[in-house]
Amino acid sequence: EAGVAQSPRYKIIEKRQSVAFWCNPISGHATLYWYQQILGQGPKLLIQFQNNGVVDDSQLPKDRFSAERLKGVDSTLKIQPAKLEDSAVYLCASSLPGTGGVYGYTFGSGTRLTVV
Amino acid sequence: AQSVTQLGSHVSVSEGALVLLRCNYSSSVPPYLFWYVQYPNQGLQLLLKYTTGATLVKGINGFEAEFKKSETSFHLTKPSAHMSDAAEYFCAVTTNSGNTPLVFGKGTRLSVIA
C-alpha cells in the first residue's frame, strides 16, 4: 500500500513569511496527526483529526498555526507568520480510527522547515 | 497524562556489542508502548510494540523489548549491533483508548563504531 505522502520535503523561508505543508494519509485511515519535531527533541503533537473533525489541538499555537482537513482525506498545515523557533521537521501520520493504540501510526517522511 | 523518559541522549557501542536503550514511562492507566526508529532525513518507522499479552516483544531488525510494570520500563535491546543500526530511537506511550495520541520521549541517538 502507498505510504503517507508529504510535500514539500524541504522549505526555507524568512521570518514573518507564511508557509503551508500538505499531507495525504494512507487510504482508509480516518485519523490524521501533525507532529512538530525540533532538532534534538522527540515529536510533539500539534493537532489530531478524526475524518474532518478536530479531536485534539490543545498544543497548536493558534495565533500563527492553522490546519484543515476539509474532505476528511488530505490535510494542510499552515504557519503565518513564521518565527525562527518554528524551524523543525513537520511530520504527518495516520492510523485507522480508534486503533492507533494497538497498531501505532504510519509516518510520512516529513517536511524540514528552516526559518531564517 | 502519559510521559516518557529516555535515559541517555546518545549511546555509542562497538559493532557486535549489546545495544541497550532505556525507556521509562508514566501512565495512570495500562499503557501501550512503542519503539520507533528514525534514519536521517526520514520519517519514523515502527520497530516494535507492546499492547497486551507477552511482556517480551520482538520487533524488526533483531530488536526486542521487555515491558516491566513494576519498574515502569520498556528498554530496547539487541544482542549484536550492526553498523546499519546507527539512527535515532524514540520510545512512545499511549493508552488503550484509541483516540489518545502517542507521546514521545526525546530520543536516543545510537552510534555504532566499527
Short mmCIF file of C-alpha atoms in Angstrom, two decimals:
data_model
loop_
_atom_site.label_atom_id
_atom_site.label_comp_id
_atom_site.label_asym_id
_atom_site.label_seq_id
_atom_site.Cartn_x
_atom_site.Cartn_y
_atom_site.Cartn_z
CA GLU A 1 0.00 0.00 0.00
CA ALA A 2 1.12 3.56 -0.60
CA GLY A 3 2.55 5.32 2.45
CA VAL A 4 1.80 8.71 3.94
CA ALA A 5 2.75 11.37 1.40
CA GLN A 6 4.07 14.77 2.45
CA SER A 7 5.23 17.77 0.48
CA PRO A 8 7.41 19.67 0.17
CA ARG A 9 10.37 17.77 1.63
CA TYR A 10 12.30 20.93 2.38
CA LYS A 11 11.37 24.58 2.72
CA ILE A 12 13.40 27.67 3.58
CA ILE A 13 11.57 30.91 4.34
CA GLU A 14 12.30 34.21 6.00
CA LYS A 15 10.74 35.04 9.34
CA ARG A 16 7.31 36.63 9.13
CA GLN A 17 6.59 34.84 5.85
CA SER A 18 3.88 32.20 5.54
CA VAL A 19 4.26 28.55 4.60
CA ALA A 20 1.99 25.56 4.03
CA PHE A 21 2.59 21.84 4.24
CA TRP A 22 0.49 19.12 2.67
CA CYS A 23 -0.19 15.57 3.78
CA ASN A 24 -2.07 12.70 2.16
CA PRO A 25 -2.62 9.78 4.56
CA ILE A 26 -2.93 6.10 3.79
CA SER A 27 -6.22 5.31 2.10
CA GLY A 28 -8.86 4.43 4.68
CA HIS A 29 -7.00 5.95 7.61
CA ALA A 30 -9.56 8.27 9.16
CA THR A 31 -7.24 9.56 11.89
CA LEU A 32 -4.53 12.03 10.91
CA TYR A 33 -1.87 13.67 13.10
CA TRP A 34 0.57 16.54 12.66
CA TYR A 35 3.67 16.44 14.83
CA GLN A 36 6.45 19.02 15.20
CA GLN A 37 9.97 17.67 15.74
CA ILE A 38 12.52 20.27 16.77
CA LEU A 39 16.16 19.25 16.34
CA GLY A 40 17.28 17.09 19.24
CA GLN A 41 13.78 16.52 20.58
CA GLY A 42 11.03 13.97 20.18
CA PRO A 43 7.96 14.64 18.06
CA LYS A 44 5.31 16.80 19.73
CA LEU A 45 1.66 16.57 18.71
CA LEU A 46 0.24 19.70 17.14
CA ILE A 47 -3.18 18.52 16.04
CA GLN A 48 -5.22 15.32 15.62
CA PHE A 49 -8.09 14.89 13.17
CA GLN A 50 -10.77 12.21 13.02
CA ASN A 51 -12.15 12.41 9.47
CA ASN A 52 -12.61 16.18 9.00
CA GLY A 53 -13.13 16.98 12.70
CA VAL A 54 -10.50 18.12 15.19
CA VAL A 55 -10.00 15.74 18.12
CA ASP A 56 -7.11 17.49 19.86
CA ASP A 57 -5.46 20.81 19.05
CA SER A 58 -4.50 21.80 22.58
CA GLN A 59 -0.81 22.19 21.69
CA LEU A 60 -1.31 24.05 18.42
CA PRO A 61 -0.15 27.70 18.63
CA LYS A 62 -3.37 29.03 17.20
CA ASP A 63 -2.15 32.60 16.86
CA ARG A 64 0.07 31.52 13.98
CA PHE A 65 -0.66 27.88 13.12
CA SER A 66 -3.75 26.55 11.41
CA ALA A 67 -4.69 23.20 9.96
CA GLU A 68 -7.56 21.81 7.98
CA ARG A 69 -8.79 18.53 6.60
CA LEU A 70 -11.85 19.65 4.69
CA LYS A 71 -12.85 16.42 2.96
CA GLY A 72 -11.55 14.05 5.61
CA VAL A 73 -8.69 12.88 3.41
CA ASP A 74 -5.66 15.09 2.82
CA SER A 75 -4.66 17.86 5.18
CA THR A 76 -2.82 21.19 5.12
CA LEU A 77 -0.86 22.76 7.96
CA LYS A 78 -0.11 26.49 7.69
CA ILE A 79 2.14 28.83 9.59
CA GLN A 80 1.58 32.58 9.30
CA PRO A 81 3.73 34.45 10.21
CA ALA A 82 6.67 32.16 10.79
CA LYS A 83 9.16 32.67 13.60
CA LEU A 84 12.72 31.45 13.91
CA GLU A 85 11.64 28.91 16.56
CA ASP A 86 9.32 27.26 14.05
CA SER A 87 12.35 25.69 12.36
CA ALA A 88 11.66 21.98 12.70
CA VAL A 89 10.56 18.85 10.87
CA TYR A 90 6.81 18.62 10.50
CA LEU A 91 5.65 15.02 10.48
CA CYS A 92 2.29 13.77 9.35
CA ALA A 93 0.99 10.38 10.50
CA SER A 94 -2.19 8.41 10.04
CA SER A 95 -3.95 5.43 11.60
CA LEU A 96 -7.20 3.54 11.38
CA PRO A 97 -9.83 5.13 13.64
CA GLY A 98 -9.63 4.02 17.23
CA THR A 99 -6.70 1.69 16.56
CA GLY A 100 -3.72 3.96 16.97
CA GLY A 101 -3.06 2.47 20.36
CA VAL A 102 -2.89 -1.05 19.00
CA TYR A 103 -1.06 -0.75 15.73
CA GLY A 104 0.80 2.51 16.08
CA TYR A 105 0.92 5.10 13.37
CA THR A 106 2.35 5.27 9.87
CA PHE A 107 4.52 8.34 9.41
CA GLY A 108 5.41 10.31 6.33
CA SER A 109 8.97 11.41 5.58
CA GLY A 110 8.30 14.88 6.94
CA THR A 111 8.86 18.44 5.79
CA ARG A 112 12.01 20.14 7.06
CA LEU A 113 11.33 23.84 7.60
CA THR A 114 14.12 26.33 8.07
CA VAL A 115 13.18 29.88 9.07
CA VAL A 116 15.95 32.45 8.54
CA ALA B 1 -1.40 12.18 31.28
CA GLN B 2 1.32 9.96 29.89
CA SER B 3 5.01 10.74 29.63
CA VAL B 4 8.21 9.02 28.56
CA THR B 5 11.78 9.45 29.76
CA GLN B 6 14.65 8.13 27.68
CA LEU B 7 17.88 7.92 29.61
CA GLY B 8 20.88 8.98 27.55
CA SER B 9 20.53 11.25 24.56
CA HIS B 10 23.47 9.50 22.89
CA VAL B 11 24.65 5.90 23.16
CA SER B 12 27.75 4.60 21.43
CA VAL B 13 28.53 0.89 21.03
CA SER B 14 31.03 -1.17 19.11
CA GLU B 15 29.88 -3.29 16.20
CA GLY B 16 28.85 -6.69 17.57
CA ALA B 17 28.26 -5.40 21.10
CA LEU B 18 24.98 -5.41 23.02
CA VAL B 19 22.64 -2.49 22.40
CA LEU B 20 20.60 -1.26 25.38
CA LEU B 21 18.41 1.83 25.06
CA ARG B 22 16.47 2.79 28.16
CA CYS B 23 12.87 3.97 28.37
CA ASN B 24 10.74 4.65 31.43
CA TYR B 25 7.13 5.69 31.20
CA SER B 26 4.49 7.27 33.36
CA SER B 27 0.84 6.41 32.90
CA SER B 28 -2.17 6.33 35.21
CA VAL B 29 -3.80 3.61 33.10
CA PRO B 30 -2.37 0.50 31.42
CA PRO B 31 -0.01 1.74 28.72
CA TYR B 32 0.60 0.77 25.16
CA LEU B 33 4.31 1.19 24.42
CA PHE B 34 6.20 1.60 21.19
CA TRP B 35 9.71 1.96 19.88
CA TYR B 36 10.27 3.85 16.64
CA VAL B 37 13.49 4.31 14.66
CA GLN B 38 14.34 7.34 12.55
CA TYR B 39 17.09 7.32 9.96
CA PRO B 40 18.49 10.65 8.73
CA ASN B 41 16.02 12.68 6.69
CA GLN B 42 13.33 10.05 7.04
CA GLY B 43 10.11 9.62 8.98
CA LEU B 44 9.60 7.29 11.92
CA GLN B 45 9.42 3.56 11.39
CA LEU B 46 7.78 1.23 13.90
CA LEU B 47 10.28 -1.21 15.45
CA LEU B 48 8.01 -2.99 17.92
CA LYS B 49 5.08 -2.50 20.24
CA TYR B 50 3.61 -3.78 23.48
CA THR B 51 -0.15 -3.71 23.96
CA THR B 52 -1.24 -6.75 25.96
CA GLY B 53 -0.08 -10.31 26.48
CA ALA B 54 3.54 -11.40 26.41
CA THR B 55 5.78 -8.84 28.06
CA LEU B 56 8.80 -9.68 25.90
CA VAL B 57 8.15 -8.41 22.40
CA LYS B 58 10.24 -8.93 19.32
CA GLY B 59 10.49 -6.46 16.51
CA ILE B 60 12.22 -5.93 13.21
CA ASN B 61 15.97 -6.00 12.63
CA GLY B 62 16.62 -8.24 15.65
CA PHE B 63 15.42 -5.78 18.29
CA GLU B 64 13.34 -6.73 21.29
CA ALA B 65 11.95 -5.00 24.36
CA GLU B 66 10.53 -6.14 27.68
CA PHE B 67 7.62 -4.48 29.45
CA LYS B 68 8.26 -4.37 33.20
CA LYS B 69 5.28 -2.92 35.00
CA SER B 70 6.96 -2.92 38.42
CA GLU B 71 9.81 -0.82 37.03
CA THR B 72 7.64 1.21 34.59
CA SER B 73 10.23 0.40 31.96
CA PHE B 74 10.31 -0.69 28.34
CA HIS B 75 14.00 -0.96 27.46
CA LEU B 76 15.09 -1.79 23.92
CA THR B 77 17.84 -4.34 23.32
CA LYS B 78 19.69 -6.05 20.50
CA PRO B 79 22.32 -8.74 21.16
CA SER B 80 24.75 -7.65 18.48
CA ALA B 81 24.94 -4.17 16.98
CA HIS B 82 25.36 -3.65 13.26
CA MET B 83 26.57 -0.54 11.51
CA SER B 84 23.15 -0.15 9.92
CA ASP B 85 21.56 0.25 13.37
CA ALA B 86 23.00 3.76 13.71
CA ALA B 87 19.93 6.00 13.94
CA GLU B 88 17.68 7.90 16.34
CA TYR B 89 15.38 5.79 18.51
CA PHE B 90 12.19 7.03 20.12
CA CYS B 91 10.10 5.44 22.83
CA ALA B 92 6.41 6.37 22.86
CA VAL B 93 3.38 5.71 25.03
CA THR B 94 -0.37 5.82 24.64
CA THR B 95 -3.32 4.12 26.29
CA ASN B 96 -5.93 1.61 25.23
CA SER B 97 -8.22 4.46 24.28
CA GLY B 98 -7.92 4.58 20.54
CA ASN B 99 -8.03 8.36 20.34
CA THR B 100 -5.24 9.11 22.80
CA PRO B 101 -2.29 10.36 20.75
CA LEU B 102 1.22 8.96 21.05
CA VAL B 103 3.51 10.81 23.44
CA PHE B 104 7.19 10.52 22.54
CA GLY B 105 10.41 10.66 24.51
CA LYS B 106 13.23 12.96 23.46
CA GLY B 107 15.04 10.20 21.64
CA THR B 108 18.38 8.42 21.88
CA ARG B 109 20.92 8.64 19.12
CA LEU B 110 22.72 5.34 18.62
CA SER B 111 26.20 5.35 17.13
CA VAL B 112 27.90 2.11 16.10
CA ILE B 113 31.69 2.07 15.97
CA ALA B 114 33.50 -0.29 13.64
#
